[in-house]
Every structure is written in C-alpha cells, then in structure tokens.
Amino acid sequence: MKLTIGHIYPDLLNLYGDRGNIQCLRKRLEWRGIEAEVFPFCFGDLIDFRKLDIVMLGGGSDREQEIAAGNLRAIRQEVHEFVEDGGVLLAVCGGYQLLGEYYRTSGKIIEGMGILDIYTEWKPERIVQNVILQSPLFSTEVVGFVNHGGRTYIGDYMPFGTVKFGLGNTEHSRQEGLVYKNVIATYLHGPLLPKNPVVCDYLIEKAMQRKYGSNVILKLLPDTEEQRAQKYMME
Ligand code: GLN
C-alpha cells in the first residue's frame, strides 16, 4: 500500500516548520509499513492532483502569499475537484486563507482560490501565541503556534476546534480553523502534525480509506514521547 503526498510551494509557503508536517506524514506511514512518496511542487511546477492522496499547503508572509496566489488561482478547478472528490488537504494559515474568496491586507486584496466560501481581513495587531483547541474530531486537545495578521470569517462551516487557550479565527471567535469534507484548514503551525499525531493519523486514515476502502483502520503507534511532549506543551 502506498500514499502519495504533494507539498505545494515549499519554496514560498513554509512558515514555522510547516515542512515538518510532511516529514511526520511520511514517518508515520513508514512506521506502519505503508510506502510514502512525497512530491514537493515548487512555484511554477505542473501538479497532477489525480496522482495525489494528501496535499499540504503551508503558510507564508503576505508577500509570498501574493506571489503564490496567482498560480493557485490558475489551478483552482483542479484543487476544487480534488477537494470535492474527498482528497485530503491540510491547509495552514496562509494556505488556509488562500482557500477562501480573498485576503484583504493593509494595502491590497489578494484573491484566493474560492474553494471555500470564507474570507480574511487583516488587522495591524498580529495574533502571535500558543493555542490549545478542543476539536470534535479528537478526544485529546490539539496544540499549536499561531502568528498572523488575518482574521478569517468562516460562516457556517464546521470549525476545526473550540479555543481553550489563545485566540481563534478572529479575536472575538472561540472557533478555530474549519473542516470541510477531507480538508482541515487551520491557523496552527507548530508544526501541527508532529505536535498532534492524532491529527496526522486522521489525515492518513482518510486518505487510506479513499484509496483502499472505508474498512481500512490504522495500526496504533506507541507515541509515548509524542504524548509526553504534548502534555508538556499543554502545561
Ligand atoms: N500572511 C498571513 C497573515 O499574516 C499568513 C501568515 C502565516 O501563514 N503565518 O495573516
């Protein structure tokens, strides 16, 4: 069995260790004896989404996001089809914002891919902090680090989690990120997946079930060190 992972624009969208999400996916697949092939797609590379099982879109500065957005809009149809077909997509911070209609920064509007009916508005006070969430998807908390100027308005989408510590999609919302089909979109860097192996396994399981059938269940891994690290971060 094998999963193929696409890392979109590691040269532009890769803040606060987002690349660690790819390493975590690869490692946790290998530990279970599942082959993992990773394709880093740099800016301008052609991407065939039909060959991908998991896609990661990381965060970036406003400047890098603006550069990336032009190309991403050109492939919005392919991304849309991938998402609607149940493709697994992890979008972090800048990547999350670019799934939406637009991100209005201090001086301009960066048009997103419009895959999700959400939008983001910039404010001068950046939100920089550690965050703890309770997600309806998991029995353990999710921890992460955020650093962004945008505030994202998600309408009726299901949030990724409720904030227990820190701030969420906006400073007035207790909701963080969103879940749509097999998309997890969140502001949490960290990187997210090594800090929260349950989130990594959730994405892997969804991708395995899409490819090999809904009865696939992942082997549990011991995760003693990971759990100890998470407890430390929580405290
Ligand atoms: N540039 C965006 C913002 O500041 C996203 C930042 C990020 O990806 N951390 O809101």
PDB file of C-alpha atoms and ligand atoms in Angstrom:
ATOM      1  CA  MET A   1       0.000   0.000   0.000  1.00  0.00           C
ATOM      2  CA  LYS A   2       1.201   3.484  -0.772  1.00  0.00           C
ATOM      3  CA  LEU A   3       0.181   7.118  -0.327  1.00  0.00           C
ATOM      4  CA  THR A   4       1.404   9.998  -2.445  1.00  0.00           C
ATOM      5  CA  ILE A   5       1.843  13.355  -0.751  1.00  0.00           C
ATOM      6  CA  GLY A   6       2.061  16.681  -2.564  1.00  0.00           C
ATOM      7  CA  HIS A   7       3.699  19.622  -0.835  1.00  0.00           C
ATOM      8  CA  ILE A   8       2.577  22.717  -2.690  1.00  0.00           C
ATOM      9  CA  TYR A   9       5.121  25.508  -2.950  1.00  0.00           C
ATOM     10  CA  PRO A  10       7.616  24.591  -0.202  1.00  0.00           C
ATOM     11  CA  ASP A  11       9.719  27.417  -1.671  1.00  0.00           C
ATOM     12  CA  LEU A  12       7.031  30.009  -0.844  1.00  0.00           C
ATOM     13  CA  LEU A  13       4.590  28.609   1.726  1.00  0.00           C
ATOM     14  CA  ASN A  14       6.602  27.100   4.554  1.00  0.00           C
ATOM     15  CA  LEU A  15       6.471  29.084   7.791  1.00  0.00           C
ATOM     16  CA  TYR A  16       7.303  27.968  11.344  1.00  0.00           C
ATOM     17  CA  GLY A  17       8.199  24.426  10.389  1.00  0.00           C
ATOM     18  CA  ASP A  18       5.223  23.592   8.147  1.00  0.00           C
ATOM     19  CA  ARG A  19       7.532  21.227   6.256  1.00  0.00           C
ATOM     20  CA  GLY A  20       7.585  19.131   9.441  1.00  0.00           C
ATOM     21  CA  ASN A  21       4.006  18.126   8.613  1.00  0.00           C
ATOM     22  CA  ILE A  22       5.288  16.333   5.526  1.00  0.00           C
ATOM     23  CA  GLN A  23       8.043  14.588   7.493  1.00  0.00           C
ATOM     24  CA  CYS A  24       5.520  13.492  10.101  1.00  0.00           C
ATOM     25  CA  LEU A  25       3.131  12.062   7.478  1.00  0.00           C
ATOM     26  CA  ARG A  26       5.984  10.201   5.820  1.00  0.00           C
ATOM     27  CA  LYS A  27       7.356   8.822   9.079  1.00  0.00           C
ATOM     28  CA  ARG A  28       4.033   7.659  10.472  1.00  0.00           C
ATOM     29  CA  LEU A  29       3.255   5.920   7.172  1.00  0.00           C
ATOM     30  CA  GLU A  30       6.665   4.221   7.170  1.00  0.00           C
ATOM     31  CA  TRP A  31       6.269   3.087  10.768  1.00  0.00           C
ATOM     32  CA  ARG A  32       3.129   1.252   9.649  1.00  0.00           C
ATOM     33  CA  GLY A  33       4.802  -0.321   6.633  1.00  0.00           C
ATOM     34  CA  ILE A  34       2.908   1.904   4.167  1.00  0.00           C
ATOM     35  CA  GLU A  35       5.012   3.360   1.366  1.00  0.00           C
ATOM     36  CA  ALA A  36       5.101   7.162   1.185  1.00  0.00           C
ATOM     37  CA  GLU A  37       6.127   9.166  -1.839  1.00  0.00           C
ATOM     38  CA  VAL A  38       6.497  12.917  -1.422  1.00  0.00           C
ATOM     39  CA  PHE A  39       6.418  15.384  -4.307  1.00  0.00           C
ATOM     40  CA  PRO A  40       7.495  18.919  -3.469  1.00  0.00           C
ATOM     41  CA  PHE A  41       5.925  21.153  -6.139  1.00  0.00           C
ATOM     42  CA  CYS A  42       7.813  24.403  -6.428  1.00  0.00           C
ATOM     43  CA  PHE A  43       6.301  27.587  -7.791  1.00  0.00           C
ATOM     44  CA  GLY A  44       5.517  27.053 -11.474  1.00  0.00           C
ATOM     45  CA  ASP A  45       5.664  23.223 -11.436  1.00  0.00           C
ATOM     46  CA  LEU A  46       2.767  21.351 -13.034  1.00  0.00           C
ATOM     47  CA  ILE A  47       0.667  19.457 -10.468  1.00  0.00           C
ATOM     48  CA  ASP A  48      -1.447  16.431 -11.346  1.00  0.00           C
ATOM     49  CA  PHE A  49      -3.901  16.202  -8.459  1.00  0.00           C
ATOM     50  CA  ARG A  50      -5.256  12.869  -9.737  1.00  0.00           C
ATOM     51  CA  LYS A  51      -1.974  11.275  -8.642  1.00  0.00           C
ATOM     52  CA  LEU A  52      -2.074  12.726  -5.117  1.00  0.00           C
ATOM     53  CA  ASP A  53      -3.651  11.329  -1.963  1.00  0.00           C
ATOM     54  CA  ILE A  54      -2.677  14.063   0.516  1.00  0.00           C
ATOM     55  CA  VAL A  55      -1.904  17.696  -0.257  1.00  0.00           C
ATOM     56  CA  MET A  56      -0.271  20.216   2.095  1.00  0.00           C
ATOM     57  CA  LEU A  57      -0.488  23.951   1.621  1.00  0.00           C
ATOM     58  CA  GLY A  58       1.528  25.805   4.236  1.00  0.00           C
ATOM     59  CA  GLY A  59       1.665  29.380   5.465  1.00  0.00           C
ATOM     60  CA  GLY A  60       3.559  32.365   4.134  1.00  0.00           C
ATOM     61  CA  SER A  61       4.147  36.060   4.535  1.00  0.00           C
ATOM     62  CA  ASP A  62       1.703  38.396   2.764  1.00  0.00           C
ATOM     63  CA  ARG A  63       4.328  38.961   0.063  1.00  0.00           C
ATOM     64  CA  GLU A  64       4.852  35.244  -0.572  1.00  0.00           C
ATOM     65  CA  GLN A  65       1.124  34.578  -0.433  1.00  0.00           C
ATOM     66  CA  GLU A  66       0.505  37.168  -3.099  1.00  0.00           C
ATOM     67  CA  ILE A  67       3.051  35.505  -5.402  1.00  0.00           C
ATOM     68  CA  ALA A  68       1.631  32.027  -4.724  1.00  0.00           C
ATOM     69  CA  ALA A  69      -1.979  33.187  -5.123  1.00  0.00           C
ATOM     70  CA  GLY A  70      -1.598  33.981  -8.826  1.00  0.00           C
ATOM     71  CA  ASN A  71      -0.571  30.419  -9.647  1.00  0.00           C
ATOM     72  CA  LEU A  72      -3.045  28.874  -7.229  1.00  0.00           C
ATOM     73  CA  ARG A  73      -5.942  30.700  -8.865  1.00  0.00           C
ATOM     74  CA  ALA A  74      -4.859  29.199 -12.191  1.00  0.00           C
ATOM     75  CA  ILE A  75      -5.276  25.671 -10.750  1.00  0.00           C
ATOM     76  CA  ARG A  76      -8.376  26.375  -8.647  1.00  0.00           C
ATOM     77  CA  GLN A  77     -10.519  23.989 -10.733  1.00  0.00           C
ATOM     78  CA  GLU A  78      -8.136  21.071 -10.132  1.00  0.00           C
ATOM     79  CA  VAL A  79      -7.974  21.842  -6.402  1.00  0.00           C
ATOM     80  CA  HIS A  80     -11.766  22.158  -6.297  1.00  0.00           C
ATOM     81  CA  GLU A  81     -12.218  18.754  -7.968  1.00  0.00           C
ATOM     82  CA  PHE A  82      -9.666  17.154  -5.632  1.00  0.00           C
ATOM     83  CA  VAL A  83     -11.491  18.525  -2.578  1.00  0.00           C
ATOM     84  CA  GLU A  84     -14.970  17.612  -3.800  1.00  0.00           C
ATOM     85  CA  ASP A  85     -13.740  14.103  -4.599  1.00  0.00           C
ATOM     86  CA  GLY A  86     -12.686  13.624  -0.963  1.00  0.00           C
ATOM     87  CA  GLY A  87      -8.988  14.360  -1.461  1.00  0.00           C
ATOM     88  CA  VAL A  88      -7.174  15.020   1.807  1.00  0.00           C
ATOM     89  CA  LEU A  89      -5.911  18.567   2.138  1.00  0.00           C
ATOM     90  CA  LEU A  90      -4.157  20.212   5.060  1.00  0.00           C
ATOM     91  CA  ALA A  91      -4.046  23.996   4.716  1.00  0.00           C
ATOM     92  CA  VAL A  92      -2.160  26.002   7.323  1.00  0.00           C
ATOM     93  CA  CYS A  93      -2.547  29.740   7.957  1.00  0.00           C
ATOM     94  CA  GLY A  94      -1.626  31.471   4.678  1.00  0.00           C
ATOM     95  CA  GLY A  95      -2.706  28.295   2.849  1.00  0.00           C
ATOM     96  CA  TYR A  96      -5.994  28.310   4.781  1.00  0.00           C
ATOM     97  CA  GLN A  97      -6.607  31.940   3.828  1.00  0.00           C
ATOM     98  CA  LEU A  98      -5.917  31.201   0.145  1.00  0.00           C
ATOM     99  CA  LEU A  99      -8.633  28.527   0.053  1.00  0.00           C
ATOM    100  CA  GLY A 100     -11.109  31.357   0.578  1.00  0.00           C
ATOM    101  CA  GLU A 101     -12.509  34.156  -1.573  1.00  0.00           C
ATOM    102  CA  TYR A 102      -9.981  36.796  -0.600  1.00  0.00           C
ATOM    103  CA  TYR A 103      -7.472  38.069   1.942  1.00  0.00           C
ATOM    104  CA  ARG A 104      -7.623  41.857   2.361  1.00  0.00           C
ATOM    105  CA  THR A 105      -4.214  43.049   3.628  1.00  0.00           C
ATOM    106  CA  SER A 106      -3.241  46.583   4.692  1.00  0.00           C
ATOM    107  CA  GLY A 107      -2.835  47.767   1.112  1.00  0.00           C
ATOM    108  CA  LYS A 108      -4.393  45.258  -1.264  1.00  0.00           C
ATOM    109  CA  ILE A 109      -6.789  42.417  -1.853  1.00  0.00           C
ATOM    110  CA  ILE A 110      -5.221  39.038  -2.537  1.00  0.00           C
ATOM    111  CA  GLU A 111      -7.807  36.982  -4.362  1.00  0.00           C
ATOM    112  CA  GLY A 112      -7.899  33.377  -3.145  1.00  0.00           C
ATOM    113  CA  MET A 113      -8.914  30.187  -4.929  1.00  0.00           C
ATOM    114  CA  GLY A 114     -12.526  30.481  -3.815  1.00  0.00           C
ATOM    115  CA  ILE A 115     -12.680  26.781  -2.934  1.00  0.00           C
ATOM    116  CA  LEU A 116     -14.397  27.695   0.348  1.00  0.00           C
ATOM    117  CA  ASP A 117     -16.911  30.449   0.974  1.00  0.00           C
ATOM    118  CA  ILE A 118     -14.782  32.240   3.575  1.00  0.00           C
ATOM    119  CA  TYR A 119     -12.793  35.478   3.609  1.00  0.00           C
ATOM    120  CA  THR A 120      -9.959  37.035   5.585  1.00  0.00           C
ATOM    121  CA  GLU A 121      -9.378  40.612   6.739  1.00  0.00           C
ATOM    122  CA  TRP A 122      -6.024  41.879   8.002  1.00  0.00           C
ATOM    123  CA  LYS A 123      -5.576  43.911  11.192  1.00  0.00           C
ATOM    124  CA  PRO A 124      -2.378  45.643  12.326  1.00  0.00           C
ATOM    125  CA  GLU A 125      -2.208  43.780  15.666  1.00  0.00           C
ATOM    126  CA  ARG A 126      -0.789  40.380  14.800  1.00  0.00           C
ATOM    127  CA  ILE A 127      -2.056  37.353  16.668  1.00  0.00           C
ATOM    128  CA  VAL A 128       1.090  35.619  17.947  1.00  0.00           C
ATOM    129  CA  GLN A 129       0.717  32.933  20.577  1.00  0.00           C
ATOM    130  CA  ASN A 130       0.442  29.305  21.529  1.00  0.00           C
ATOM    131  CA  VAL A 131      -3.040  27.839  21.224  1.00  0.00           C
ATOM    132  CA  ILE A 132      -4.933  24.871  22.662  1.00  0.00           C
ATOM    133  CA  LEU A 133      -8.055  23.605  20.918  1.00  0.00           C
ATOM    134  CA  GLN A 134     -10.669  21.016  21.631  1.00  0.00           C
ATOM    135  CA  SER A 135     -11.661  19.545  18.305  1.00  0.00           C
ATOM    136  CA  PRO A 136     -14.832  17.479  17.843  1.00  0.00           C
ATOM    137  CA  LEU A 137     -12.691  15.120  15.735  1.00  0.00           C
ATOM    138  CA  PHE A 138     -10.374  14.042  18.572  1.00  0.00           C
ATOM    139  CA  SER A 139     -10.584  13.071  22.221  1.00  0.00           C
ATOM    140  CA  THR A 140      -7.270  14.776  23.052  1.00  0.00           C
ATOM    141  CA  GLU A 141      -6.592  18.501  22.740  1.00  0.00           C
ATOM    142  CA  VAL A 142      -4.770  19.971  19.742  1.00  0.00           C
ATOM    143  CA  VAL A 143      -1.832  22.323  20.384  1.00  0.00           C
ATOM    144  CA  GLY A 144      -0.106  24.736  18.036  1.00  0.00           C
ATOM    145  CA  PHE A 145       1.544  28.077  17.470  1.00  0.00           C
ATOM    146  CA  VAL A 146      -0.010  30.936  15.501  1.00  0.00           C
ATOM    147  CA  ASN A 147       1.428  34.118  14.013  1.00  0.00           C
ATOM    148  CA  HIS A 148      -0.789  36.005  11.581  1.00  0.00           C
ATOM    149  CA  GLY A 149      -2.420  39.331  10.802  1.00  0.00           C
ATOM    150  CA  GLY A 150      -5.507  37.949   9.061  1.00  0.00           C
ATOM    151  CA  ARG A 151      -8.863  37.252  10.666  1.00  0.00           C
ATOM    152  CA  THR A 152     -10.909  34.604   8.891  1.00  0.00           C
ATOM    153  CA  TYR A 153     -14.705  34.577   8.738  1.00  0.00           C
ATOM    154  CA  ILE A 154     -15.942  31.024   8.155  1.00  0.00           C
ATOM    155  CA  GLY A 155     -19.736  31.416   8.053  1.00  0.00           C
ATOM    156  CA  ASP A 156     -21.467  28.104   8.696  1.00  0.00           C
ATOM    157  CA  TYR A 157     -18.525  25.777   8.163  1.00  0.00           C
ATOM    158  CA  MET A 158     -17.721  23.386  10.989  1.00  0.00           C
ATOM    159  CA  PRO A 159     -14.781  24.763  12.970  1.00  0.00           C
ATOM    160  CA  PHE A 160     -11.694  22.589  13.411  1.00  0.00           C
ATOM    161  CA  GLY A 161     -11.848  23.259  17.129  1.00  0.00           C
ATOM    162  CA  THR A 162     -13.050  25.381  20.001  1.00  0.00           C
ATOM    163  CA  VAL A 163     -10.348  27.502  21.598  1.00  0.00           C
ATOM    164  CA  LYS A 164      -9.434  26.574  25.182  1.00  0.00           C
ATOM    165  CA  PHE A 165      -6.337  28.790  25.300  1.00  0.00           C
ATOM    166  CA  GLY A 166      -5.373  31.610  22.938  1.00  0.00           C
ATOM    167  CA  LEU A 167      -7.347  33.045  20.042  1.00  0.00           C
ATOM    168  CA  GLY A 168      -9.178  31.514  17.109  1.00  0.00           C
ATOM    169  CA  ASN A 169     -10.203  32.603  13.602  1.00  0.00           C
ATOM    170  CA  THR A 170     -10.761  36.143  14.899  1.00  0.00           C
ATOM    171  CA  GLU A 171     -10.137  37.661  18.321  1.00  0.00           C
ATOM    172  CA  HIS A 172     -13.871  37.546  19.016  1.00  0.00           C
ATOM    173  CA  SER A 173     -14.459  33.984  17.923  1.00  0.00           C
ATOM    174  CA  ARG A 174     -13.873  30.910  20.064  1.00  0.00           C
ATOM    175  CA  GLN A 175     -13.749  28.878  16.871  1.00  0.00           C
ATOM    176  CA  GLU A 176     -10.515  27.932  15.162  1.00  0.00           C
ATOM    177  CA  GLY A 177      -9.975  26.714  11.604  1.00  0.00           C
ATOM    178  CA  LEU A 178     -12.532  24.659   9.751  1.00  0.00           C
ATOM    179  CA  VAL A 179     -13.273  21.198   8.470  1.00  0.00           C
ATOM    180  CA  TYR A 180     -14.865  20.588   5.090  1.00  0.00           C
ATOM    181  CA  LYS A 181     -15.036  17.081   3.601  1.00  0.00           C
ATOM    182  CA  ASN A 182     -11.433  15.821   3.994  1.00  0.00           C
ATOM    183  CA  VAL A 183      -9.982  19.312   4.300  1.00  0.00           C
ATOM    184  CA  ILE A 184      -8.539  20.548   7.568  1.00  0.00           C
ATOM    185  CA  ALA A 185      -7.799  24.265   7.418  1.00  0.00           C
ATOM    186  CA  THR A 186      -6.237  25.874  10.478  1.00  0.00           C
ATOM    187  CA  TYR A 187      -4.033  28.703  11.682  1.00  0.00           C
ATOM    188  CA  LEU A 188      -1.948  26.253  13.707  1.00  0.00           C
ATOM    189  CA  HIS A 189       1.691  25.975  12.763  1.00  0.00           C
ATOM    190  CA  GLY A 190       3.943  24.259  15.190  1.00  0.00           C
ATOM    191  CA  PRO A 191       4.355  22.218  13.034  1.00  0.00           C
ATOM    192  CA  LEU A 192       0.847  20.921  13.592  1.00  0.00           C
ATOM    193  CA  LEU A 193       1.213  17.204  12.842  1.00  0.00           C
ATOM    194  CA  PRO A 194       4.318  16.259  14.882  1.00  0.00           C
ATOM    195  CA  LYS A 195       2.789  18.114  17.837  1.00  0.00           C
ATOM    196  CA  ASN A 196      -0.530  16.335  17.331  1.00  0.00           C
ATOM    197  CA  PRO A 197      -0.054  12.814  15.954  1.00  0.00           C
ATOM    198  CA  VAL A 198      -3.812  12.181  16.198  1.00  0.00           C
ATOM    199  CA  VAL A 199      -4.357  14.843  13.533  1.00  0.00           C
ATOM    200  CA  CYS A 200      -1.692  13.221  11.343  1.00  0.00           C
ATOM    201  CA  ASP A 201      -3.327   9.814  11.713  1.00  0.00           C
ATOM    202  CA  TYR A 202      -6.760  11.272  10.966  1.00  0.00           C
ATOM    203  CA  LEU A 203      -5.477  12.607   7.629  1.00  0.00           C
ATOM    204  CA  ILE A 204      -3.666   9.354   6.823  1.00  0.00           C
ATOM    205  CA  GLU A 205      -6.744   7.277   7.638  1.00  0.00           C
ATOM    206  CA  LYS A 206      -8.998   9.446   5.458  1.00  0.00           C
ATOM    207  CA  ALA A 207      -6.550   9.138   2.559  1.00  0.00           C
ATOM    208  CA  MET A 208      -6.193   5.358   3.024  1.00  0.00           C
ATOM    209  CA  GLN A 209      -9.975   4.922   3.138  1.00  0.00           C
ATOM    210  CA  ARG A 210     -10.459   6.991  -0.003  1.00  0.00           C
ATOM    211  CA  LYS A 211      -7.878   4.911  -1.840  1.00  0.00           C
ATOM    212  CA  TYR A 212      -8.314   1.418  -0.385  1.00  0.00           C
ATOM    213  CA  GLY A 213     -11.848   1.344   1.012  1.00  0.00           C
ATOM    214  CA  SER A 214     -13.749   2.518   4.050  1.00  0.00           C
ATOM    215  CA  ASN A 215     -12.831  -0.528   6.159  1.00  0.00           C
ATOM    216  CA  VAL A 216      -9.135   0.461   6.421  1.00  0.00           C
ATOM    217  CA  ILE A 217      -8.188   1.089  10.047  1.00  0.00           C
ATOM    218  CA  LEU A 218      -4.727   2.285  11.019  1.00  0.00           C
ATOM    219  CA  LYS A 219      -2.491   0.374  13.413  1.00  0.00           C
ATOM    220  CA  LEU A 220      -1.941   2.333  16.611  1.00  0.00           C
ATOM    221  CA  LEU A 221       1.608   3.536  17.266  1.00  0.00           C
ATOM    222  CA  PRO A 222       3.068   3.719  20.795  1.00  0.00           C
ATOM    223  CA  ASP A 223       3.524   7.555  20.780  1.00  0.00           C
ATOM    224  CA  THR A 224       4.901   7.674  24.324  1.00  0.00           C
ATOM    225  CA  GLU A 225       7.315  10.511  23.545  1.00  0.00           C
ATOM    226  CA  GLU A 226       4.740  12.389  21.487  1.00  0.00           C
ATOM    227  CA  GLN A 227       2.200  12.235  24.304  1.00  0.00           C
ATOM    228  CA  ARG A 228       4.803  13.388  26.819  1.00  0.00           C
ATOM    229  CA  ALA A 229       5.733  16.331  24.575  1.00  0.00           C
ATOM    230  CA  GLN A 230       2.086  17.288  24.174  1.00  0.00           C
ATOM    231  CA  LYS A 231       1.495  17.178  27.935  1.00  0.00           C
ATOM    232  CA  TYR A 232       4.495  19.454  28.398  1.00  0.00           C
ATOM    233  CA  MET A 233       3.136  21.942  25.870  1.00  0.00           C
ATOM    234  CA  MET A 234      -0.294  21.883  27.481  1.00  0.00           C
ATOM    235  CA  GLU A 235       1.164  22.614  30.895  1.00  0.00           C
TER     236      GLU A 235
HETATM  237  N1  GLN B   1       0.423  36.353   5.882  1.00  0.00           N
HETATM  238  C1  GLN B   1      -0.698  35.820   6.561  1.00  0.00           C
HETATM  239  C2  GLN B   1      -1.096  36.630   7.786  1.00  0.00           C
HETATM  240  O1  GLN B   1      -0.297  37.312   8.387  1.00  0.00           O
HETATM  241  C3  GLN B   1      -0.433  34.363   6.938  1.00  0.00           C
HETATM  242  C4  GLN B   1       0.699  34.194   7.921  1.00  0.00           C
HETATM  243  C5  GLN B   1       1.063  32.771   8.181  1.00  0.00           C
HETATM  244  O2  GLN B   1       0.946  31.903   7.314  1.00  0.00           O
HETATM  245  N2  GLN B   1       1.562  32.517   9.375  1.00  0.00           N
HETATM  246  O3  GLN B   1      -2.230  36.572   8.201  1.00  0.00           O
END
